[in-house]
mmCIF file of C-alpha atoms in Angstrom:
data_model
loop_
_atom_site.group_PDB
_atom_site.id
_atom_site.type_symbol
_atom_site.label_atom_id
_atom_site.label_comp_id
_atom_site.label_asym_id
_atom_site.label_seq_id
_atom_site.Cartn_x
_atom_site.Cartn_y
_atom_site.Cartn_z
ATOM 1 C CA UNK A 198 16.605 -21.439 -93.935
ATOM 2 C CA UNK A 199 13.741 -21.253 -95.918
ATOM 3 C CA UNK A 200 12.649 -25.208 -94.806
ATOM 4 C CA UNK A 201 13.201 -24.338 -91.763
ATOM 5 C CA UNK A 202 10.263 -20.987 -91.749
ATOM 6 C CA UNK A 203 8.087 -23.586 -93.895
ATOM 7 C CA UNK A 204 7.988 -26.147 -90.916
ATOM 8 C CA UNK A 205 7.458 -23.041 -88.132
ATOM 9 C CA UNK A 206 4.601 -21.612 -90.356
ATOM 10 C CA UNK A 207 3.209 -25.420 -90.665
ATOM 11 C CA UNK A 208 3.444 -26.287 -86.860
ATOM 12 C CA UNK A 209 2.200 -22.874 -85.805
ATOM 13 C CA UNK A 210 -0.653 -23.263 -88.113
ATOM 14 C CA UNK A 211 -1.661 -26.573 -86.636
ATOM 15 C CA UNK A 212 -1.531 -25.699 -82.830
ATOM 16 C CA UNK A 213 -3.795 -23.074 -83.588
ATOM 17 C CA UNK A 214 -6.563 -25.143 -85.412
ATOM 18 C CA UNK A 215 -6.334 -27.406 -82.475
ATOM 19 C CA UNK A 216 -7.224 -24.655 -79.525
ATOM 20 C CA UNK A 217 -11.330 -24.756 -80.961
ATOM 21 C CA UNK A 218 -11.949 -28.397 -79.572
ATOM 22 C CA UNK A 219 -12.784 -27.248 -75.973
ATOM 23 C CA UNK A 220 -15.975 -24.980 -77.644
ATOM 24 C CA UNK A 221 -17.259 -27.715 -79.457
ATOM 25 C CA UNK A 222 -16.974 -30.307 -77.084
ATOM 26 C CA UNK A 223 -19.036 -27.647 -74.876
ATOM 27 C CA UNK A 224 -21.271 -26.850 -77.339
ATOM 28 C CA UNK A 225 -22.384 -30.576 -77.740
ATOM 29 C CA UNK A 226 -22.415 -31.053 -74.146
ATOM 30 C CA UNK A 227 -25.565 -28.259 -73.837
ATOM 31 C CA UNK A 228 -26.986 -30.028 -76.974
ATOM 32 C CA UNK A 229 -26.954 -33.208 -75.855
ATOM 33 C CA UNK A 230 -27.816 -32.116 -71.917
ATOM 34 C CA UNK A 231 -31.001 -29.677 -73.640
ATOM 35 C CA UNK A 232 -32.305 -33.160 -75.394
ATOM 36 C CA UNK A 233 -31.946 -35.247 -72.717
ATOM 37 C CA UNK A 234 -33.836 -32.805 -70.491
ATOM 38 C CA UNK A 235 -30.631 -32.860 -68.003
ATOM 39 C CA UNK A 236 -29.278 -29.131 -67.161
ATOM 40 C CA UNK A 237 -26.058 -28.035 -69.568
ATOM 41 C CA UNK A 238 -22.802 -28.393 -67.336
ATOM 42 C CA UNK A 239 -22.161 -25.706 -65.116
ATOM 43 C CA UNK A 240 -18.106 -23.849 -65.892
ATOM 44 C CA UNK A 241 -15.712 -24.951 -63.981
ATOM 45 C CA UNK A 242 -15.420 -21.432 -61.835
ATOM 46 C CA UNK A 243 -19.287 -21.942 -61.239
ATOM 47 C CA UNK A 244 -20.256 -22.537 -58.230
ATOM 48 C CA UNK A 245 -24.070 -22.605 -59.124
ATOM 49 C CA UNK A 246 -26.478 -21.063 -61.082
ATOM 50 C CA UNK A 247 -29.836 -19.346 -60.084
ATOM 51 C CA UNK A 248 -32.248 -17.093 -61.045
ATOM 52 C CA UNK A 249 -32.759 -13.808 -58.215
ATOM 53 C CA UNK A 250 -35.852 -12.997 -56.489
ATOM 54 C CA UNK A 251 -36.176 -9.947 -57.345
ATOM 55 C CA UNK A 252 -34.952 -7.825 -60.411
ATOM 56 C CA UNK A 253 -31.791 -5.669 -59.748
ATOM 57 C CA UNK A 254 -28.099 -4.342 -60.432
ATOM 58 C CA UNK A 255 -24.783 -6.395 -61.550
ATOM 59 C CA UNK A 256 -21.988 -3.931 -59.525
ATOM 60 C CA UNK A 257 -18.774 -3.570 -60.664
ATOM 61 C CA UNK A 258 -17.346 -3.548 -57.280
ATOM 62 C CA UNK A 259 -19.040 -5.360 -53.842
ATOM 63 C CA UNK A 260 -20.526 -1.671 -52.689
ATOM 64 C CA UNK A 261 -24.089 -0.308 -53.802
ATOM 65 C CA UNK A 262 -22.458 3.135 -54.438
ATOM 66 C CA UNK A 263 -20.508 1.520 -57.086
ATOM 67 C CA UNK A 264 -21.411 1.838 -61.244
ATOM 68 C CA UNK A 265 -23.489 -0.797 -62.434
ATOM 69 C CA UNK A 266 -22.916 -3.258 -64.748
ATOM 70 C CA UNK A 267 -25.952 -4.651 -66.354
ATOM 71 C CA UNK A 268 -29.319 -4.573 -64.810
ATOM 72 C CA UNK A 269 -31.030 -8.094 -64.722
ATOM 73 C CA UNK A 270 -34.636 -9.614 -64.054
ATOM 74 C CA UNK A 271 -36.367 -12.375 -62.366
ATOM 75 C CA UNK A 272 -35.970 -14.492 -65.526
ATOM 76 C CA UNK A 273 -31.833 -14.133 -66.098
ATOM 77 C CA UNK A 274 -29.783 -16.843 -65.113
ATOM 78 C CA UNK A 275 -26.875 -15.742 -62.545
ATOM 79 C CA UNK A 276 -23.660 -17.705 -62.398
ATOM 80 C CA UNK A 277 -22.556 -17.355 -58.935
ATOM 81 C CA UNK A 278 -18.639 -17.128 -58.929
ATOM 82 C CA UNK A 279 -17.874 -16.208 -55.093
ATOM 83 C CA UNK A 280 -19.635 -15.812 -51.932
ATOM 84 C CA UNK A 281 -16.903 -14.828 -49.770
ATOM 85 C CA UNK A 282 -17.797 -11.549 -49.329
ATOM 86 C CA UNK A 283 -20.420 -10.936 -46.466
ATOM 87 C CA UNK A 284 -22.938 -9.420 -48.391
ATOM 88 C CA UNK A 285 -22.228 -9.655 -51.524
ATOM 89 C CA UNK A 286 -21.632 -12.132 -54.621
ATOM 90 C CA UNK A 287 -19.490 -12.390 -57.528
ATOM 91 C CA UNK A 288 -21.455 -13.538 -60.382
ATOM 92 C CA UNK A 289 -21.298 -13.644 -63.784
ATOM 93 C CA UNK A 290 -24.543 -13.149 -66.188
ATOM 94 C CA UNK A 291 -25.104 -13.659 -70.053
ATOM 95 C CA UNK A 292 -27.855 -10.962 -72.242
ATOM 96 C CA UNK A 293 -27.445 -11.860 -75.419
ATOM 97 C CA UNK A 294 -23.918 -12.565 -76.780
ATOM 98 C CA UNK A 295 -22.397 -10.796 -74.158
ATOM 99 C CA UNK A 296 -20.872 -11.431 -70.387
ATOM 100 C CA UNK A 297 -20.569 -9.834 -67.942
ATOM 101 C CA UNK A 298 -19.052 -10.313 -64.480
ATOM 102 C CA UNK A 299 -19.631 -8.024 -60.848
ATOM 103 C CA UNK A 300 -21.121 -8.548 -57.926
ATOM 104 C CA UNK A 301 -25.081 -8.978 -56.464
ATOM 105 C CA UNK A 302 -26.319 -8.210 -53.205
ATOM 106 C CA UNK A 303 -26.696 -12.055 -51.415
ATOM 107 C CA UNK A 304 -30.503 -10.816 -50.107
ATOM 108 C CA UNK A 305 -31.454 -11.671 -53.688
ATOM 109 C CA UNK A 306 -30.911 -14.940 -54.184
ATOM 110 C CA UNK A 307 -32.974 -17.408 -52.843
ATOM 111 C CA UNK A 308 -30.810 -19.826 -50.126
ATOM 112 C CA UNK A 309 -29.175 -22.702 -51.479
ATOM 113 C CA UNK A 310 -29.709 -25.863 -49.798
ATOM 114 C CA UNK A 311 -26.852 -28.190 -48.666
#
């Protein structure tokens, strides 16, 4: 019985030092694409990344009545997650170490060409 726990403990222990690969194999990605001068990969729910026109509000839910998020400027990066909505995006922005994910009115972000 006691073998048996020994081997659990061991195989648990393993499969959970193996889940950090994906973060560094990101991390050297954005090292290696900030060198080069290329643009760090985009997430795979990305659809693209831009920077608004003008400053604004990140909206919990696609209505201008609704509590805001995080207010951004001209100079954040927005990850655009969604554009099914008529007028309004989900995106995702970064300040600082945190995330956070809502939705932006589409008049502020400049048209993306095909």
């Amino acid at each position: 019985m006691k073998l048996f726990l020994l081997i659990t403990l061991a195989v648990f222990c393993l499969s959970a030092c193996s889940g950090k690969t994906d973060h560094v194999q990101n991390e050297e990605r954005a090292t290696v694409a900030s060198e080069t001068g290329q643009p760090a990969p985009l997430p795979a729910d990305v659809i693209y990344s831009t920077k608004p026109l003008i400053s604004g509000k990140l909206y919990s839910q696609p209505d201008f009545e609704a509590p805001s998020v995080a207010y951004f400027d001209t100079t954040q990066q927005i990850h655009i997650l969604d554009t099914a909505h008529a007028m309004f995006a989900k995106a995702r922005i970064r300040q600082d170490t945190m995330q956070y994910t809502g939705f932006v009115p589409k008049t502020i972000l400049p048209e993306q060409k095909p």
